[in-house]
Structure formats: C-alpha cells, structure tokens
Amino acid sequence: MKYAIGLLGALLFQGAVVAQTVNLPTVFSDAVKQTEWMLKEIPQVQSDKKDLVSPRTLDSSGNLRLVASRDWTSGFFPGELWFLYEYTGKEHWKEEAQQFTAKIEREKTNAGTHDMGFKVYCSFGTGYRITHDPKYREVIIQSAKTLSTRFNPAVGCIRSWDHSRDKWGFPVIIDNMMNLELLFAATKFSGDSSFYKIAVSHANTTMKNHFRPDYSSYHVIDYDSLTGKVVKKNTHQGYSHESAWSRGQAWGLYGYTMCYRFTHDKKYLEQAEHIAQFILNNRNMPKDLVPYYDFDAPGIPNEPRDASAAAVIASGLYELSTYSKKGAIYRGVANRILGSLTDKYRSPIGASKGFILLHSTGSKPSNSEVDVPLCYADYYYLEALLRYKRLKEKKSLWK
Ligand code: GLY
C-alpha cells in the first residue's frame, strides 16, 4: 500500500473548507509582464536559427532555450498566448498567438511522433476554442489523420516513441493519453468516427496495462507489435520501473478526465477519481501539494519538485470537479494547488527570461531540466487559472 489512509481525508477536508483565493488580476498582470519580456527575448535567440520557434526552458547558464516545431513542447507557448488573449481580450495577444500558432502548422503532416496533441492541440486547439477559426479546425483534422497512422490494431494503441529501438519494440507512454484530445476533437469537427475509435481503444488498452492495483501508473509499456502482448513495464523519466513518476500520474488524471468529457463513459470518470485518490492520498505528497518529481524518489524530502505536475493536476481536477460527486473537494484541492504555485513557485517579475513558474523537473534520471522553468508548467498553470475563474463565475469551462 503506497499511501497512508486518512491523509486524503485530511487534505480534502482542508481543501473543502479553506477558501483559497487567487488574485487573478494581479497574477494575470504579472503573467502579461513576463510574457511581454519573453517576446523581446525570443528574437535575440532566434537571430541566426529561424527554425527555432517556441521557448521551452532555461539552460544551465540561464539562457533561454528555444525549440523547433517538431519538439513536443512547441505548442505550449502559442497556447499561453491564447490564454492571455482569452483573459485580457486584447488584440495584441490574439495577433501574437496567431503568429506563434502558425509556426506549428507544418507539424500536421509529421508522422514521426505521437506528440501531435501536445503540439497541435495546445496551439491550434486552444486557438480554435477561443476563436472558432475554421482554418484551425482543418489543421486539427489533418493532424488527427497523421497521428492515426501510428495506431496499431494488434496492440490497440498509438505508438509513442520511435527512438530507443534497442530498448523497446512498441513503446506506449502514459503521456500519450493527452494526445487523445486531438482525436476526439477531430471526430467532432469532421464526423469521421475513426479518430474517436482509436482514442477509445488507446484509452482502454492503457487502462488495462499501464495501471497498478493502487491506480498509480507505469511510464512506458512496451508491446509486441504483432501479438499485442505486453513485453516490458518500464520508466524513462521516473525514479524506477516500479515507482510513480509524478507528471505521469498527472497526465493520467487529466487524460481520463478528458476521455469522460468526450465519451460520457463512466469507467473513465471512475479511473480519473481513482488516480486522484492515489495522488492526493500519497504519503509523499508535500503539504503544499506540489509533488516531488517522483512519488517514490528515495531522497524525499531532498528531491526536486515538479511544478509542472502540480499545474497539470490542478487543471485536471478543475475539470474532474465538474463531473464527479466529489466535485467540491476536488475544486478545493485545486484551489490550494494554485494558491501554492502562485505564492511560492512564481518567478520574480523581470527574471527567468519571462517564464512564469520555477521549480519544474523534465527528466531527473538523465539530469536534464532539473528544477527549472518549463513552458508546459506555465501553460497548464494559466489553463488552471482560467478554469478557476470560469468555475467561480459559474460558467462552462468550454464556452
Ligand atoms: N511528454 C513528456 C514529459 O512529460 O516529459
């Protein structure tokens, strides 16, 4: 048993009764200042490397690191710009969002990765939700066609990575749950049910093979591509094969909540509730609800935190709160996470080249991006703040 009975009760009780408030005008005004600064920094890094389109993190010398559109993180910054447009209503942010989003379009035909959802849905999908631009819908449909080519019917999943062929024949990572949003949306836009069927098959197969009895998940499941049998259960970014990598748990929580949104299949809702239980009840969850990079990291409490996992969990919990009988509790916990991130994890204004949150961890085992700002922490933080706002105003999360 990896969690202490009773802790969830205590956390949830506090979350439900402590009215954590976030000062949205101040937080967004700070986010605007940081992002304005980042917009000035980007061209300086880009000057001789025009294929670098989006900020990802800071390197060990504190320099801004940009990535090409093919990188899995390229869609987050355009998505952040859409969030700033959504909050402020200012044309300036719409124009910036359109420009940065356009730089990702070429990915719609890149079949070399499963990260289509992260790249295209966080940019074009977020832009479409806000503007209903029909051109964006077409990009999403084309991207779903391309992503579908990675589906293997014998396995029932989309193949995640093409790299590390010496280790895995057909690797599927828990992160891949996030890419299903693009497929579900493409079916809504096009009427072509094939994308929906692939998403459901992937979600069901992942539910069967990625999860342990306590509803923590493995990071990488390697399948036999001919028989569909599980070959290995591994990690790549977590502490060990049997540990619970924090961001992986966050992807699962968010992913199954999103699957329920599109399917109304109760088993996805229950799966999301079970994952929430594992995360929030974990004996190694710190009091401020910002997880260590892995719930089983051996040096806790002297292990790096992962603010990106906290931001994904908060955003996922807000959505889950709209479907679950435990909604008030989940919303209270999400408020507390946002309170912690806002009070203790934000960069000072004018520092960190314009990133908003500090203290995320990309991959501790490869000593890469440890305790740094990451664009996806900022993306899900802003998304969670906007969900917090909508729920406070008793509005739907989507319109
Ligand atoms: N999808 C890669 C990660 O979460 O680091």
Coordinates of C-alpha atoms and ligand atoms in Angstrom, one line a residue:
M1 CA 0.0 0.0 0.0
K2 CA 1.7 3.2 -1.1
Y3 CA -0.5 5.7 0.6
A4 CA -1.5 6.4 4.2
I5 CA -5.2 6.0 4.9
G6 CA -6.5 9.2 6.3
L7 CA -4.2 11.7 4.6
L8 CA -6.6 12.3 1.7
G9 CA -9.4 12.8 4.1
A10 CA -7.4 15.5 5.9
L11 CA -6.2 17.1 2.7
L12 CA -9.6 17.1 1.2
F13 CA -11.3 18.3 4.3
Q14 CA -8.9 21.3 4.4
G15 CA -9.3 21.9 0.7
A16 CA -13.0 21.9 1.0
V17 CA -13.2 24.3 3.9
V18 CA -10.2 26.6 3.4
A19 CA -11.3 29.2 0.9
Q20 CA -8.1 29.6 -1.0
T21 CA -8.3 32.6 -3.2
V22 CA -6.0 33.6 -6.0
N23 CA -5.9 37.3 -7.0
L24 CA -6.5 36.8 -10.7
P25 CA -6.0 40.4 -11.9
T26 CA -2.6 40.5 -10.2
V27 CA -1.5 37.1 -11.4
F28 CA -2.5 37.8 -15.0
S29 CA -1.0 41.2 -14.9
D30 CA 2.3 39.6 -13.8
A31 CA 1.9 36.9 -16.5
V32 CA 1.5 39.6 -19.1
K33 CA 4.6 41.4 -17.9
Q34 CA 6.7 38.1 -18.0
T35 CA 5.4 37.1 -21.4
E36 CA 6.0 40.6 -22.9
W37 CA 9.5 40.2 -21.8
M38 CA 9.8 36.8 -23.2
L39 CA 8.6 38.1 -26.6
K40 CA 11.5 40.5 -26.6
E41 CA 14.0 37.8 -25.7
I42 CA 12.9 35.3 -28.3
P43 CA 14.2 37.2 -31.4
Q44 CA 17.6 37.5 -29.8
V45 CA 18.0 33.7 -29.6
Q46 CA 16.4 33.2 -33.0
S47 CA 18.6 35.6 -34.9
D48 CA 20.6 33.0 -36.7
K49 CA 18.3 30.0 -36.2
K50 CA 15.0 30.7 -37.7
D51 CA 13.7 27.2 -37.3
L52 CA 13.6 27.7 -33.5
V53 CA 10.0 28.8 -32.9
S54 CA 9.0 28.4 -29.2
P55 CA 10.5 28.8 -25.8
R56 CA 10.9 25.6 -23.7
T57 CA 13.2 26.3 -20.7
L58 CA 16.4 27.9 -19.5
D59 CA 19.7 26.2 -19.9
S60 CA 22.2 25.6 -17.1
S61 CA 23.7 29.1 -17.7
G62 CA 20.2 30.7 -17.5
N63 CA 19.9 31.3 -21.3
L64 CA 16.6 31.0 -23.0
R65 CA 16.3 27.7 -24.9
L66 CA 14.0 27.7 -27.9
V67 CA 12.8 24.6 -29.8
A68 CA 11.8 23.8 -33.4
S69 CA 8.2 23.0 -34.2
R70 CA 9.0 19.2 -34.2
D71 CA 9.8 19.3 -30.4
W72 CA 7.0 18.0 -28.2
T73 CA 6.8 21.3 -26.3
S74 CA 6.4 23.7 -29.3
G75 CA 2.7 24.2 -28.9
F76 CA 2.7 25.4 -25.3
F77 CA 3.9 28.9 -25.8
P78 CA 1.3 29.7 -28.6
G79 CA -1.3 28.2 -26.2
E80 CA -0.2 30.6 -23.4
L81 CA -0.6 33.5 -25.8
W82 CA -4.1 32.3 -26.5
F83 CA -4.8 32.2 -22.8
L84 CA -3.6 35.8 -22.4
Y85 CA -5.9 36.8 -25.2
E86 CA -8.8 35.0 -23.6
Y87 CA -8.2 36.7 -20.2
T88 CA -7.4 40.2 -21.5
G89 CA -9.4 40.4 -24.7
K90 CA -6.6 42.4 -26.2
E91 CA -6.0 42.2 -30.0
H92 CA -2.2 42.4 -29.4
W93 CA -2.3 38.9 -27.7
K94 CA -4.5 37.5 -30.5
E95 CA -2.0 38.7 -33.1
E96 CA 0.9 37.2 -31.2
A97 CA -1.0 33.9 -30.6
Q98 CA -1.8 33.7 -34.4
Q99 CA 1.8 34.3 -35.4
F100 CA 3.3 31.7 -33.0
T101 CA 0.5 29.2 -33.7
A102 CA 1.2 29.5 -37.5
K103 CA 4.7 28.3 -36.9
I104 CA 3.4 24.9 -35.7
E105 CA 1.2 24.2 -38.7
R106 CA 3.9 22.2 -40.6
E107 CA 3.6 19.5 -37.8
K108 CA 0.2 18.4 -39.1
T109 CA 1.9 16.0 -41.5
N110 CA 4.8 14.9 -39.2
A111 CA 4.0 11.2 -38.5
G112 CA 7.3 10.7 -36.7
T113 CA 5.9 11.2 -33.2
H114 CA 2.8 10.7 -31.0
D115 CA 3.1 14.3 -29.6
M116 CA 0.7 15.7 -32.1
G117 CA -1.8 16.6 -29.4
F118 CA 0.7 18.5 -27.3
K119 CA 2.0 20.4 -30.3
V120 CA -1.2 21.0 -32.4
Y121 CA -4.0 20.8 -29.8
C122 CA -2.4 23.1 -27.3
S123 CA -1.8 25.7 -30.0
F124 CA -4.5 25.3 -32.7
G125 CA -7.0 23.5 -30.4
T126 CA -6.8 26.3 -27.8
G127 CA -7.0 28.9 -30.5
Y128 CA -10.0 27.2 -32.0
R129 CA -11.8 27.0 -28.7
I130 CA -11.4 30.8 -28.4
T131 CA -11.9 32.0 -32.0
H132 CA -13.7 29.2 -33.9
D133 CA -11.4 29.9 -36.8
P134 CA -12.4 27.2 -39.4
K135 CA -8.8 27.1 -40.7
Y136 CA -7.7 25.8 -37.3
R137 CA -10.3 23.1 -37.5
E138 CA -8.8 21.8 -40.7
V139 CA -5.3 21.7 -39.2
I140 CA -6.7 19.6 -36.3
I141 CA -8.4 17.2 -38.7
Q142 CA -5.3 16.8 -40.8
S143 CA -3.2 16.3 -37.7
A144 CA -5.6 13.6 -36.4
K145 CA -5.2 11.8 -39.8
T146 CA -1.4 11.9 -39.4
L147 CA -1.5 10.7 -35.8
S148 CA -3.8 7.8 -36.7
T149 CA -1.1 6.3 -38.9
R150 CA 0.7 5.4 -35.7
F151 CA -2.2 3.3 -34.4
N152 CA -1.5 -0.5 -34.3
P153 CA -4.8 -2.6 -34.2
A154 CA -3.0 -5.6 -32.8
V155 CA -1.8 -3.6 -29.8
G156 CA -4.8 -1.3 -29.7
C157 CA -2.6 1.8 -29.1
I158 CA -0.8 4.6 -30.8
R159 CA 2.9 4.1 -30.8
S160 CA 4.6 6.8 -28.7
W161 CA 8.3 6.9 -29.5
D162 CA 10.4 5.9 -32.5
H163 CA 13.6 6.4 -30.6
S164 CA 15.3 3.8 -28.2
R165 CA 14.6 0.9 -30.5
D166 CA 17.4 -1.0 -28.7
K167 CA 15.1 -1.0 -25.6
W168 CA 11.6 -1.1 -26.8
G169 CA 9.8 -2.5 -29.8
F170 CA 6.5 -0.7 -29.5
P171 CA 6.6 1.8 -26.6
V172 CA 3.4 3.5 -25.3
I173 CA 3.8 6.1 -22.6
I174 CA 1.2 7.3 -20.2
D175 CA 1.7 10.9 -21.6
N176 CA 0.1 9.6 -24.8
M177 CA -3.3 9.9 -23.1
M178 CA -3.0 13.7 -23.6
N179 CA -2.8 13.3 -27.4
L180 CA -6.3 11.7 -27.5
E181 CA -8.0 15.1 -27.1
L182 CA -6.9 16.0 -30.6
L183 CA -8.5 12.7 -31.9
F184 CA -11.8 13.2 -30.1
A185 CA -12.0 16.8 -31.3
A186 CA -11.2 15.8 -34.9
T187 CA -14.2 13.4 -34.9
K188 CA -16.5 16.2 -33.6
F189 CA -15.2 18.5 -36.4
S190 CA -15.2 16.0 -39.2
G191 CA -17.9 13.4 -38.4
D192 CA -15.2 10.8 -39.1
S193 CA -15.6 8.3 -36.2
S194 CA -12.3 6.5 -36.9
F195 CA -10.4 9.0 -34.7
Y196 CA -12.8 8.5 -31.8
K197 CA -12.5 4.7 -32.1
I198 CA -8.7 4.9 -32.0
A199 CA -8.8 7.2 -29.0
V200 CA -11.2 4.8 -27.1
S201 CA -9.1 1.8 -28.0
H202 CA -6.0 3.5 -26.8
A203 CA -7.6 4.7 -23.5
N204 CA -9.0 1.2 -22.8
T205 CA -5.7 -0.6 -23.6
T206 CA -3.8 1.9 -21.4
M207 CA -6.3 1.4 -18.6
K208 CA -5.7 -2.4 -18.8
N209 CA -1.9 -2.4 -18.9
H210 CA -0.5 0.9 -17.5
F211 CA -2.0 0.8 -14.1
R212 CA -1.1 -1.0 -10.9
P213 CA -3.7 -2.1 -8.3
D214 CA -3.3 1.2 -6.4
Y215 CA -4.0 3.1 -9.6
S216 CA -0.5 4.5 -9.9
S217 CA 0.8 4.1 -13.5
Y218 CA 3.9 2.9 -15.2
H219 CA 5.5 5.3 -17.5
V220 CA 6.4 3.1 -20.5
I221 CA 4.7 -0.1 -21.6
D222 CA 6.4 -2.0 -24.4
Y223 CA 4.2 -4.1 -26.6
D224 CA 4.8 -6.9 -29.1
S225 CA 3.6 -5.1 -32.2
L226 CA 2.4 -8.4 -33.8
T227 CA 0.6 -10.1 -30.9
G228 CA -0.2 -7.0 -28.8
K229 CA 1.2 -8.7 -25.7
V230 CA 2.9 -6.6 -23.0
V231 CA 6.7 -7.2 -23.2
K232 CA 8.0 -4.7 -20.5
K233 CA 6.8 -2.3 -17.9
N234 CA 9.4 0.5 -17.5
T235 CA 10.1 4.0 -16.7
H236 CA 12.1 6.6 -18.6
Q237 CA 11.7 9.8 -16.6
G238 CA 10.7 8.4 -13.2
Y239 CA 12.9 7.1 -10.4
S240 CA 12.5 3.4 -11.1
H241 CA 10.3 1.0 -13.2
E242 CA 8.1 0.4 -10.1
S243 CA 7.9 4.0 -8.9
A244 CA 5.2 6.6 -9.6
W245 CA 6.6 9.4 -11.8
S246 CA 4.6 12.4 -10.8
R247 CA 4.0 14.0 -14.1
G248 CA 2.9 10.6 -15.5
Q249 CA 0.3 10.4 -12.7
A250 CA -0.8 13.9 -13.7
W251 CA -1.1 13.0 -17.4
G252 CA -3.3 10.0 -16.5
L253 CA -5.6 12.1 -14.2
Y254 CA -6.0 14.8 -16.9
G255 CA -6.2 12.2 -19.7
Y256 CA -9.0 10.1 -18.3
T257 CA -11.0 13.1 -17.1
M258 CA -10.8 14.4 -20.7
C259 CA -11.9 11.0 -22.1
Y260 CA -15.0 11.2 -19.9
R261 CA -15.8 14.7 -21.4
F262 CA -15.9 13.2 -24.9
T263 CA -17.4 9.8 -24.2
H264 CA -19.5 10.1 -21.0
D265 CA -18.2 6.6 -20.3
K266 CA -18.4 6.1 -16.5
K267 CA -15.3 3.9 -16.4
Y268 CA -13.1 6.8 -17.4
L269 CA -14.6 9.0 -14.7
E270 CA -14.0 6.3 -12.1
Q271 CA -10.5 5.8 -13.4
A272 CA -9.8 9.6 -13.0
E273 CA -11.2 9.5 -9.5
H274 CA -9.0 6.6 -8.5
I275 CA -5.9 8.3 -9.9
A276 CA -6.9 11.5 -8.0
Q277 CA -7.1 9.3 -4.9
F278 CA -3.7 7.9 -5.4
I279 CA -2.1 11.3 -6.0
L280 CA -3.8 13.2 -3.2
N281 CA -3.6 10.4 -0.7
N282 CA 0.1 9.7 -1.3
R283 CA 2.2 9.8 1.9
N284 CA 4.9 11.6 0.0
M285 CA 2.7 14.4 -1.3
P286 CA 4.1 17.6 0.3
K287 CA 1.8 19.8 2.4
D288 CA 1.9 22.5 -0.4
L289 CA 0.6 19.9 -2.9
V290 CA 3.4 20.4 -5.3
P291 CA 4.8 16.9 -5.8
Y292 CA 8.4 15.8 -5.8
Y293 CA 9.4 14.6 -9.4
D294 CA 8.5 11.1 -8.4
F295 CA 6.3 10.0 -5.5
D296 CA 8.8 7.3 -4.7
A297 CA 12.0 9.2 -5.1
P298 CA 14.4 7.8 -2.5
G299 CA 15.8 11.1 -1.1
I300 CA 12.5 12.8 -0.3
P301 CA 12.3 15.5 1.1
N302 CA 15.6 16.4 -0.6
E303 CA 14.4 15.7 -4.1
P304 CA 13.4 18.2 -6.8
R305 CA 9.8 19.3 -7.0
D306 CA 7.8 19.3 -10.3
A307 CA 5.6 22.4 -10.5
S308 CA 4.5 21.2 -14.0
A309 CA 2.9 18.1 -12.4
A310 CA 1.1 20.3 -9.9
A311 CA -0.2 22.6 -12.6
V312 CA -1.5 19.6 -14.7
I313 CA -3.1 18.1 -11.6
A314 CA -4.8 21.4 -10.7
S315 CA -6.2 21.9 -14.2
G316 CA -7.3 18.2 -14.4
L317 CA -9.0 18.4 -11.0
Y318 CA -11.0 21.5 -12.0
E319 CA -12.4 19.6 -15.0
L320 CA -13.0 16.5 -12.9
S321 CA -14.8 18.6 -10.3
T322 CA -17.5 19.4 -12.9
Y323 CA -18.3 15.6 -13.4
S324 CA -17.7 14.0 -10.0
K325 CA -19.8 13.7 -6.9
K326 CA -16.6 14.7 -5.1
G327 CA -16.5 17.9 -7.1
A328 CA -16.4 20.4 -4.2
I329 CA -13.5 18.5 -2.7
Y330 CA -11.5 18.4 -6.0
R331 CA -12.1 22.0 -6.6
G332 CA -10.9 22.9 -3.1
V333 CA -7.7 20.9 -3.6
A334 CA -7.1 22.5 -7.0
N335 CA -7.6 25.9 -5.4
R336 CA -4.9 25.0 -2.8
I337 CA -2.5 23.9 -5.5
L338 CA -3.0 27.2 -7.4
G339 CA -2.5 29.1 -4.2
S340 CA 0.8 27.3 -3.6
L341 CA 2.1 27.8 -7.1
T342 CA 1.1 31.4 -7.0
D343 CA 2.6 32.2 -3.6
K344 CA 5.8 30.1 -3.7
Y345 CA 6.7 28.9 -7.2
R346 CA 6.4 32.0 -9.4
S347 CA 9.4 33.7 -10.8
P348 CA 10.1 37.3 -9.7
I349 CA 8.9 39.7 -12.3
G350 CA 11.7 40.6 -14.7
A351 CA 13.6 37.3 -14.0
S352 CA 13.8 33.9 -15.7
K353 CA 13.6 35.4 -19.2
G354 CA 9.9 35.7 -18.8
F355 CA 8.9 32.2 -17.6
I356 CA 6.1 32.3 -15.1
L357 CA 6.8 29.3 -12.8
L358 CA 10.0 28.0 -11.3
H359 CA 10.9 24.5 -9.9
S360 CA 9.8 22.0 -12.5
T361 CA 11.7 18.9 -13.5
G362 CA 11.9 17.5 -17.0
S363 CA 13.9 14.3 -16.5
K364 CA 15.8 13.7 -13.3
P365 CA 17.3 10.3 -14.3
S366 CA 19.1 11.9 -17.2
N367 CA 19.8 15.0 -15.1
S368 CA 18.1 17.1 -17.7
E369 CA 15.9 20.1 -16.9
V370 CA 16.0 19.6 -13.1
D371 CA 14.5 22.4 -11.0
V372 CA 13.9 24.8 -13.9
P373 CA 11.1 26.7 -15.5
L374 CA 9.3 24.7 -18.2
C375 CA 6.8 26.1 -20.8
Y376 CA 4.3 23.3 -20.1
A377 CA 4.2 24.2 -16.4
D378 CA 3.3 27.8 -17.4
Y379 CA 0.7 26.5 -20.0
Y380 CA -1.2 24.3 -17.5
Y381 CA -0.9 26.9 -14.7
L382 CA -2.6 29.5 -17.0
E383 CA -5.2 27.0 -18.1
A384 CA -5.9 26.1 -14.5
L385 CA -6.2 29.8 -13.5
L386 CA -8.8 30.3 -16.3
R387 CA -10.7 27.2 -15.2
Y388 CA -10.7 28.6 -11.7
K389 CA -12.1 31.9 -13.0
R390 CA -14.8 30.2 -15.1
L391 CA -15.9 28.0 -12.2
K392 CA -16.0 31.0 -9.9
E393 CA -18.2 32.8 -12.4
K394 CA -20.4 29.6 -12.7
K395 CA -19.6 29.4 -16.4
S396 CA -18.9 26.3 -18.5
L397 CA -15.2 25.5 -18.9
W398 CA -15.6 25.5 -22.7
K399 CA -17.6 28.5 -23.9
Ligands
GLY1 N1 5.7 14.1 -22.5 C1 7.0 14.2 -21.9 C2 7.0 14.7 -20.5 O1 6.0 14.7 -19.8 O2 8.1 15.0 -20.0

